[in-house]
Tab-separated table of C-alpha atoms in Angstrom:
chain	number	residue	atom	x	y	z
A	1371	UNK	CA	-33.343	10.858	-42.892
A	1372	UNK	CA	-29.810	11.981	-41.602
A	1373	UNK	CA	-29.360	14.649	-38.838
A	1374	UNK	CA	-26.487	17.289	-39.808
A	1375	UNK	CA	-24.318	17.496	-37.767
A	1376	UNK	CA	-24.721	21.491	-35.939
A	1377	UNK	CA	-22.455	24.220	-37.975
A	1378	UNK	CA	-20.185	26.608	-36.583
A	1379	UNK	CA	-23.573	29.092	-36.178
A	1380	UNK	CA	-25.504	26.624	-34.291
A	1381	UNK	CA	-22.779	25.823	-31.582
A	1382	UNK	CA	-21.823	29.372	-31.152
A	1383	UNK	CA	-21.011	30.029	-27.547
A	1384	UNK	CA	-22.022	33.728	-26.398
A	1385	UNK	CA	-20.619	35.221	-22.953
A	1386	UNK	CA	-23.712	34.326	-21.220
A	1387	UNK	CA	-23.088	30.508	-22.017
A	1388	UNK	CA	-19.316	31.227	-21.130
A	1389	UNK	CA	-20.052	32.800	-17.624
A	1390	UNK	CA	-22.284	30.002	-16.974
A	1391	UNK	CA	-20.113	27.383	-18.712
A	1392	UNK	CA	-17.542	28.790	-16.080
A	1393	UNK	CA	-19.669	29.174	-13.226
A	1394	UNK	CA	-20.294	25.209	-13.792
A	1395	UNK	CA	-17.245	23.712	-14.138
A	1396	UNK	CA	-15.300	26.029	-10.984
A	1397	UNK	CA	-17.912	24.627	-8.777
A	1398	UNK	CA	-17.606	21.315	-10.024
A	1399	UNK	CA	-13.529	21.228	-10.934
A	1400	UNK	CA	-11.771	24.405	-8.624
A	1401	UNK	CA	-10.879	25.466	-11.752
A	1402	UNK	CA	-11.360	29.380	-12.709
A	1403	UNK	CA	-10.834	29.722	-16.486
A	1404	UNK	CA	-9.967	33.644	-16.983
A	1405	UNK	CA	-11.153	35.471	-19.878
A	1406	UNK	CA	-7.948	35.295	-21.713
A	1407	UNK	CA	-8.733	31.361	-21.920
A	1408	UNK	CA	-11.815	31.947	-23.796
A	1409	UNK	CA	-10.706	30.966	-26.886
A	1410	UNK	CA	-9.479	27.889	-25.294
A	1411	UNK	CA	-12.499	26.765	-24.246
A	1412	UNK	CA	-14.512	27.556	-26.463
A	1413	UNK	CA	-12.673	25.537	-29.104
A	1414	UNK	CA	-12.671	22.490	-26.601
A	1415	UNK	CA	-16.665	22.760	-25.755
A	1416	UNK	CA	-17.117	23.112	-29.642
A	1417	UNK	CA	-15.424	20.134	-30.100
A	1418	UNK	CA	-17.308	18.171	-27.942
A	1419	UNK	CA	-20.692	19.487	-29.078
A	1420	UNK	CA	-19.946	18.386	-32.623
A	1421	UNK	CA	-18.341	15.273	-31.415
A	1422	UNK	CA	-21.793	14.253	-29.496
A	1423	UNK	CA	-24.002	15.435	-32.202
A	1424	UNK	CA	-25.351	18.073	-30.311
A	1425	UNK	CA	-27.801	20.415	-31.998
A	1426	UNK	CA	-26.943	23.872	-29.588
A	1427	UNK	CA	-24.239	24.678	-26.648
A	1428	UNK	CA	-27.514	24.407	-24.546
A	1429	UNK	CA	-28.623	21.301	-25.274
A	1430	UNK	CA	-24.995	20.284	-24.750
A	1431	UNK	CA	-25.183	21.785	-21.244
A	1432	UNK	CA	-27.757	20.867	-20.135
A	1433	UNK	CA	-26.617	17.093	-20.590
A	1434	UNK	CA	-23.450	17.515	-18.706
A	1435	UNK	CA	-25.903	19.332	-15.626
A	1436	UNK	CA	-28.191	16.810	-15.429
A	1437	UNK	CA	-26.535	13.485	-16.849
A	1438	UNK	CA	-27.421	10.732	-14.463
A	1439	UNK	CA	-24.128	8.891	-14.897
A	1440	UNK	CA	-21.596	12.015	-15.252
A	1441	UNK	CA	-19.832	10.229	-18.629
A	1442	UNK	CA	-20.618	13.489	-20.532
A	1443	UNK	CA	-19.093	15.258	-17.641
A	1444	UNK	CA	-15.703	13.261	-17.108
A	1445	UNK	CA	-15.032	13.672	-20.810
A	1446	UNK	CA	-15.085	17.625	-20.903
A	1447	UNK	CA	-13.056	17.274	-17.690
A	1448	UNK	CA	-10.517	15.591	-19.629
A	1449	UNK	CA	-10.161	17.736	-22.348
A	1450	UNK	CA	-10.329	21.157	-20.566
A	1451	UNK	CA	-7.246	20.089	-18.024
A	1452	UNK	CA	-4.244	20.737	-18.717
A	1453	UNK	CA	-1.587	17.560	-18.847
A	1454	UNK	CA	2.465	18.246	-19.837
A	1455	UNK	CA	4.971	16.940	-17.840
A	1456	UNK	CA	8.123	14.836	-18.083
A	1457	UNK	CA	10.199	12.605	-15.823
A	1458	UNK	CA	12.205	14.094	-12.849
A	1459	UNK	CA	10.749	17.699	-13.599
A	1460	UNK	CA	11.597	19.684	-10.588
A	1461	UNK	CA	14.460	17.003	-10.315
A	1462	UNK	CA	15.529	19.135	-6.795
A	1463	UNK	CA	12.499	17.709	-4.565
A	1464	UNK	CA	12.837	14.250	-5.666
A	1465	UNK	CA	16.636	14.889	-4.292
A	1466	UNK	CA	15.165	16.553	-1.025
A	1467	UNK	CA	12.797	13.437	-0.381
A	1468	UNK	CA	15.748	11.330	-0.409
A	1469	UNK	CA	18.075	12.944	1.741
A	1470	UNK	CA	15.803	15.055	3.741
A	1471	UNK	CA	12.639	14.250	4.093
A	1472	UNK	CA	12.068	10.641	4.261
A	1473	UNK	CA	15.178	10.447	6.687
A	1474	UNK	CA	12.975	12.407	8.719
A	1475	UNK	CA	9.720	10.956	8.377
A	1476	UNK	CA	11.347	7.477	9.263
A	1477	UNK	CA	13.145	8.465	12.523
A	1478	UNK	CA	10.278	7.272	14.513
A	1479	UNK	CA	9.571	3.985	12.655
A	1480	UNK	CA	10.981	0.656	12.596
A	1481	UNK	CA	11.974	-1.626	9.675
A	1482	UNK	CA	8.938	-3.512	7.489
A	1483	UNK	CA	6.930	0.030	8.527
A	1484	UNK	CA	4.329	1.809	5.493
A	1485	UNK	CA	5.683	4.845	3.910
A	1486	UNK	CA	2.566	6.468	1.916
A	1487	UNK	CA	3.715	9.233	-1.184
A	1488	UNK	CA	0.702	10.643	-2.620
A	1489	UNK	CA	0.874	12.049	-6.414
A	1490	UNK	CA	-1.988	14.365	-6.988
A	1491	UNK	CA	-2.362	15.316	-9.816
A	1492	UNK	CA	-0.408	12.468	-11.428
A	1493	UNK	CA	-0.869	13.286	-15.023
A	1494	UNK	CA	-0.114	10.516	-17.505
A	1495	UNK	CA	2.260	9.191	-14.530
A	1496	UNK	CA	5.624	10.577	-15.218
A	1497	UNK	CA	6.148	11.872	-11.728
A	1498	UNK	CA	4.723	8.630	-9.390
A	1499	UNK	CA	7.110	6.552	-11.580
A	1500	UNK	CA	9.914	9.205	-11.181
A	1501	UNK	CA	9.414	9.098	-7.598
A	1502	UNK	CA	9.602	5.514	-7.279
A	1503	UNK	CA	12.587	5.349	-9.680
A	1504	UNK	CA	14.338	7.925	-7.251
A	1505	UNK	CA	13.693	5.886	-4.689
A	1506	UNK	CA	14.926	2.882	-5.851
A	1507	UNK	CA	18.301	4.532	-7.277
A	1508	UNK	CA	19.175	6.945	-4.791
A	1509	UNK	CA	17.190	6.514	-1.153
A	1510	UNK	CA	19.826	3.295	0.498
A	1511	UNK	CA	17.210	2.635	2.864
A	1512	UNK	CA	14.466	1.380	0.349
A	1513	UNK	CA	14.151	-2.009	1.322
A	1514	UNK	CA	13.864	-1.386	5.077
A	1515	UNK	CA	10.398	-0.120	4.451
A	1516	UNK	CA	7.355	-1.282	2.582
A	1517	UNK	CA	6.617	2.043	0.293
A	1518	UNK	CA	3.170	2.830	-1.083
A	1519	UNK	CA	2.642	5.070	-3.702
A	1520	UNK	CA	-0.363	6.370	-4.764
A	1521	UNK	CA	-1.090	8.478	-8.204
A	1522	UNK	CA	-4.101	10.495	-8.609
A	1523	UNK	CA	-5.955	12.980	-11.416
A	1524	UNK	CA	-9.132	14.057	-12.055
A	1525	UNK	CA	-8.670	13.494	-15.965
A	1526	UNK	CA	-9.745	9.526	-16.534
A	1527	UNK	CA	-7.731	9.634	-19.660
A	1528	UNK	CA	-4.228	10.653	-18.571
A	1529	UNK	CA	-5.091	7.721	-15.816
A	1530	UNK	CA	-5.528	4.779	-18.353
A	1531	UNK	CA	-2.412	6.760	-20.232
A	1532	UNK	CA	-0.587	6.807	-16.661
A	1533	UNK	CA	-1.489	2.902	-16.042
A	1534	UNK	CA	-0.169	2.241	-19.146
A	1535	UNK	CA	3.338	3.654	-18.511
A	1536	UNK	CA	4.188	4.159	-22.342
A	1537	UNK	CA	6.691	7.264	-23.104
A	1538	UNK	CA	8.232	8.754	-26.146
A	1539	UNK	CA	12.107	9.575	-25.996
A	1540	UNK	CA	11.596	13.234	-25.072
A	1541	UNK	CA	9.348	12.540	-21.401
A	1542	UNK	CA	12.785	10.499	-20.438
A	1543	UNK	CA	15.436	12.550	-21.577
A	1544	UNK	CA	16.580	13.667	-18.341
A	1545	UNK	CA	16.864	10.031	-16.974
A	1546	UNK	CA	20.179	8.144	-16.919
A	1547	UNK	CA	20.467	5.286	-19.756
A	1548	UNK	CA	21.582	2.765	-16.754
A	1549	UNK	CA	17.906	3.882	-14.588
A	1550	UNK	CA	16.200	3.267	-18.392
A	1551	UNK	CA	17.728	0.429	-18.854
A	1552	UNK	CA	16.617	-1.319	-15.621
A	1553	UNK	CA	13.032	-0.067	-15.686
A	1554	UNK	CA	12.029	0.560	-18.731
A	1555	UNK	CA	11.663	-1.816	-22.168
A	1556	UNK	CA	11.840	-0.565	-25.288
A	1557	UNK	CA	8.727	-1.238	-27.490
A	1558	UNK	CA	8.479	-2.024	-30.841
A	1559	UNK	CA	7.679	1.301	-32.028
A	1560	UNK	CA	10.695	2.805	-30.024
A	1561	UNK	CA	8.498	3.782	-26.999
A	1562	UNK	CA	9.654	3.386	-23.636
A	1563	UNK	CA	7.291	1.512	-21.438
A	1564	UNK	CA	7.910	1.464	-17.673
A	1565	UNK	CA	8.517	-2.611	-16.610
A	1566	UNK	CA	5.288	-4.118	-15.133
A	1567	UNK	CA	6.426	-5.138	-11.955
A	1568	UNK	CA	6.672	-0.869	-11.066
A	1569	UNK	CA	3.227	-0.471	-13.001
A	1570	UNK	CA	1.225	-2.665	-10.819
A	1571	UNK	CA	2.996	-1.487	-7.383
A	1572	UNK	CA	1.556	2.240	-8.039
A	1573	UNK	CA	-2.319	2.187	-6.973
A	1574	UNK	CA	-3.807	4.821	-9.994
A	1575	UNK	CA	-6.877	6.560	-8.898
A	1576	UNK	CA	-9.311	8.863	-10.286
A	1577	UNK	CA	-10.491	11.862	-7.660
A	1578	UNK	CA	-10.689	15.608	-7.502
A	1579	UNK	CA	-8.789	17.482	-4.633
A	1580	UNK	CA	-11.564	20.177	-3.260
A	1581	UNK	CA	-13.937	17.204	-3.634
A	1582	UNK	CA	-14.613	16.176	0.317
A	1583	UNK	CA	-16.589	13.284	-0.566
A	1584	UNK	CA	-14.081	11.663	-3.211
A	1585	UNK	CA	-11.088	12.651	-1.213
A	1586	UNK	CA	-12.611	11.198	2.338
A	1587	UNK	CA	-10.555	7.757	1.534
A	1588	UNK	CA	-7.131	9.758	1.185
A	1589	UNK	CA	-5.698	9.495	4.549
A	1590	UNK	CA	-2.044	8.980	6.502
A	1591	UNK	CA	0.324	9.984	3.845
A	1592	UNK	CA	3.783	11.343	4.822
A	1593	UNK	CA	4.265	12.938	1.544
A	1594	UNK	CA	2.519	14.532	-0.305
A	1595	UNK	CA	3.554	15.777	-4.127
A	1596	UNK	CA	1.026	18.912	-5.695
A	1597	UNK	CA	3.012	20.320	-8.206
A	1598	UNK	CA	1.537	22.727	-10.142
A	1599	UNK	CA	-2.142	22.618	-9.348
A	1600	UNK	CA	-2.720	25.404	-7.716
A	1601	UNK	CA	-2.176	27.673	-9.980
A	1602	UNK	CA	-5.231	26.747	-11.515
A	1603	UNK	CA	-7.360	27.583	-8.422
A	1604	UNK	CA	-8.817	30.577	-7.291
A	1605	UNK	CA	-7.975	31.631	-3.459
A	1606	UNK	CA	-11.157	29.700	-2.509
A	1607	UNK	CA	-10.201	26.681	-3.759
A	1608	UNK	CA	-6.876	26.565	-2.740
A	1609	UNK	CA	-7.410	26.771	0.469
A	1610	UNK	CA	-9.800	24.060	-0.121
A	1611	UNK	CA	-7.190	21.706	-1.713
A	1612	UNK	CA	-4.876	22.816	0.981
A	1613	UNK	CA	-7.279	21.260	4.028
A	1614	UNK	CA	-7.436	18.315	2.055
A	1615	UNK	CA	-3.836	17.654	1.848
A	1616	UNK	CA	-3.644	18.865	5.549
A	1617	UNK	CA	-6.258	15.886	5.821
A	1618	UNK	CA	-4.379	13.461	4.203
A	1619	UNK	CA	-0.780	13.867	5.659
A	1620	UNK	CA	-0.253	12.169	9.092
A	1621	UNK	CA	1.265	14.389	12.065
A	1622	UNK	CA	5.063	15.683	10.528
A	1623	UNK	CA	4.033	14.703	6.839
A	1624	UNK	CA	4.977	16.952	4.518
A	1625	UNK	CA	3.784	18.325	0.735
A	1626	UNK	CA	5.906	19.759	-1.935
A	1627	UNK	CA	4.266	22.371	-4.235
A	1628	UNK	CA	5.698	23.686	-7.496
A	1629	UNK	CA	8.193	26.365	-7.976
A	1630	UNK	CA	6.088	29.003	-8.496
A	1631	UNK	CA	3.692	28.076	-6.171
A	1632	UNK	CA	3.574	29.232	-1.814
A	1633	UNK	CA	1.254	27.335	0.458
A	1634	UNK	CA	2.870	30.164	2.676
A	1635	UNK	CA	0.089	32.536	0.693
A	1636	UNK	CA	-2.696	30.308	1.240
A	1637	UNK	CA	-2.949	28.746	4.366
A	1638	UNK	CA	-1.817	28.771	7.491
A	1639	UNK	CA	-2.080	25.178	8.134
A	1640	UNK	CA	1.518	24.020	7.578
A	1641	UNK	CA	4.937	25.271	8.926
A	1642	UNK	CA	7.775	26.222	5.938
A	1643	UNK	CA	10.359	23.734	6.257
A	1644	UNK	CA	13.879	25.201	4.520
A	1645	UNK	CA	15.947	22.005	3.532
A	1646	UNK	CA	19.192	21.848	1.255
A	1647	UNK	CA	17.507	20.799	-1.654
A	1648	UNK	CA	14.317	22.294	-1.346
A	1649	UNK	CA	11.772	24.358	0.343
A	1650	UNK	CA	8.607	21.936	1.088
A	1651	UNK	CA	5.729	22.554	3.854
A	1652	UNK	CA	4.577	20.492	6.878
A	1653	UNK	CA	1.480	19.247	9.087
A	1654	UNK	CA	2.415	20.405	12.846
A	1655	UNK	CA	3.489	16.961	14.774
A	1656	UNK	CA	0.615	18.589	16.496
A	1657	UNK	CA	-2.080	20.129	15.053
């Protein structure tokens, strides 16, 4: 005999199971989802209760509490963040990294030396490929140095979507044809795809930021890219993701936040740093 599948009565979510649906995934994500995101959510944990066959939103719950192996978890991670970007959005700090920052950073090395950039949260990968197409088309000293970049997100899809480097028209449309041309290939449905040799020099990894244990790994990057992110958090947890990047930048490393965003207003761990190009933050050469 077939199981229906639950109807729109039997998955109803009340504000109890929204508190504690919210209470859950803040302490498990940083995330705060406000009340005017209700009907956000509650259209995303529908959608996974029906897709799982699930007979109530507590039944539901309780497998993403007590799952063993976290699968059920991960998934409604990935479908309650948020993931829009395009290449060279904020175009400005990809300038500053070129002809302010890493200028800076480099003064005290010598040639053949590691330059880490970390990407966090990397989306589907439009800005760890922008930053290494920057590099290689504007920064004159990109040979002398052997660059690492590593991309990171707490959403396992956009990661397999980021690996994959595969872009409709509109995510490039702010990069020069002669930059497309060189590191991209067209695909046979008229996607971009970003050439492999780029692909397999980015390192792609899965973490969350105000996670100590995940993030314990993350360590001597001179840059450090966070656009965005915060403004997701609570106070709490930005100062958590905050000592994390502070953890992960070497001595003089520096982060750039987004626009709208002031690491100024959550932590006193860095100094503002006013370029030409940009206003970033930095670790204290001594801290």
């Amino acid at each position: 005999m077939a199981v229906p599948l639950p109807t729109s009565t039997s998955h109803a979510i009340s504000d109890d199971d929204f508190l504690r649906f919210r209470e859950f995934f803040y302490r498990k994500t940083g995330i705060m989802f406000q009340d005017n995101k209700r009907y956000f959510v509650d259209k995303r944990i529908q959608a996974q209760i029906l897709s799982g066959g699930y007979a109530s939103f507590r039944q539901y719950f309780d497998r993403v509490c007590f799952q063993a192996d976290s699968d059920e978890l991960q998934a409604l991670v990935n479908v309650m963040t948020v993931n829009e970007t395009y290449f060279y959005r904020e175009e400005y700090q990809l300038k500053c990294l070129v002809r302010s920052i890493l200028p800076e950073v480099v003064k005290t090395m010598g040639a053949g030396d590691t330059i880490k950039i970390w990407s966090m949260p990397c989306s589907t990968g439009e800005e760890p490929y922008s930053i290494a197409f920057y590099l290689l088309e504007h920064w004159s000293r990109v040979d002398d140095f052997n660059i690492e970049i590593v991309a990171s997100d707490i959403d396992t899809d956009v990661l397999r979507k980021a690996k994959l480097g595969l872009y409709a028209d509109r995510a490039v449309q702010h990069v020069s044809h002669d930059t497309v041309e060189k590191y991209m290939t067209m695909t046979r449905d008229g996607k971009f795809q970003v050439i492999d040799d780029l692909r397999n020099s980015i390192k792609f990894t899965q973490t969350n930021i105000i996670d100590a244990i995940e993030n314990r790994f993350y360590r001597g990057f001179n840059v450090v890219f966070c656009r965005n992110l915060l403004i997701y958090f609570d106070d709490l947890s930005r100062r958590e993701a905050a000592e994390a990047i502070f953890t992960a930048l070497t001595p003089g490393g520096f982060v750039c936040l987004g626009h709208s965003e002031s690491m100024s207003r959550i932590s006193s761990l860095f100094e503002l740093r006013k370029f030409p190009e940009a206003i970033v933050y930095q670790k204290p050469v001594k801290s």
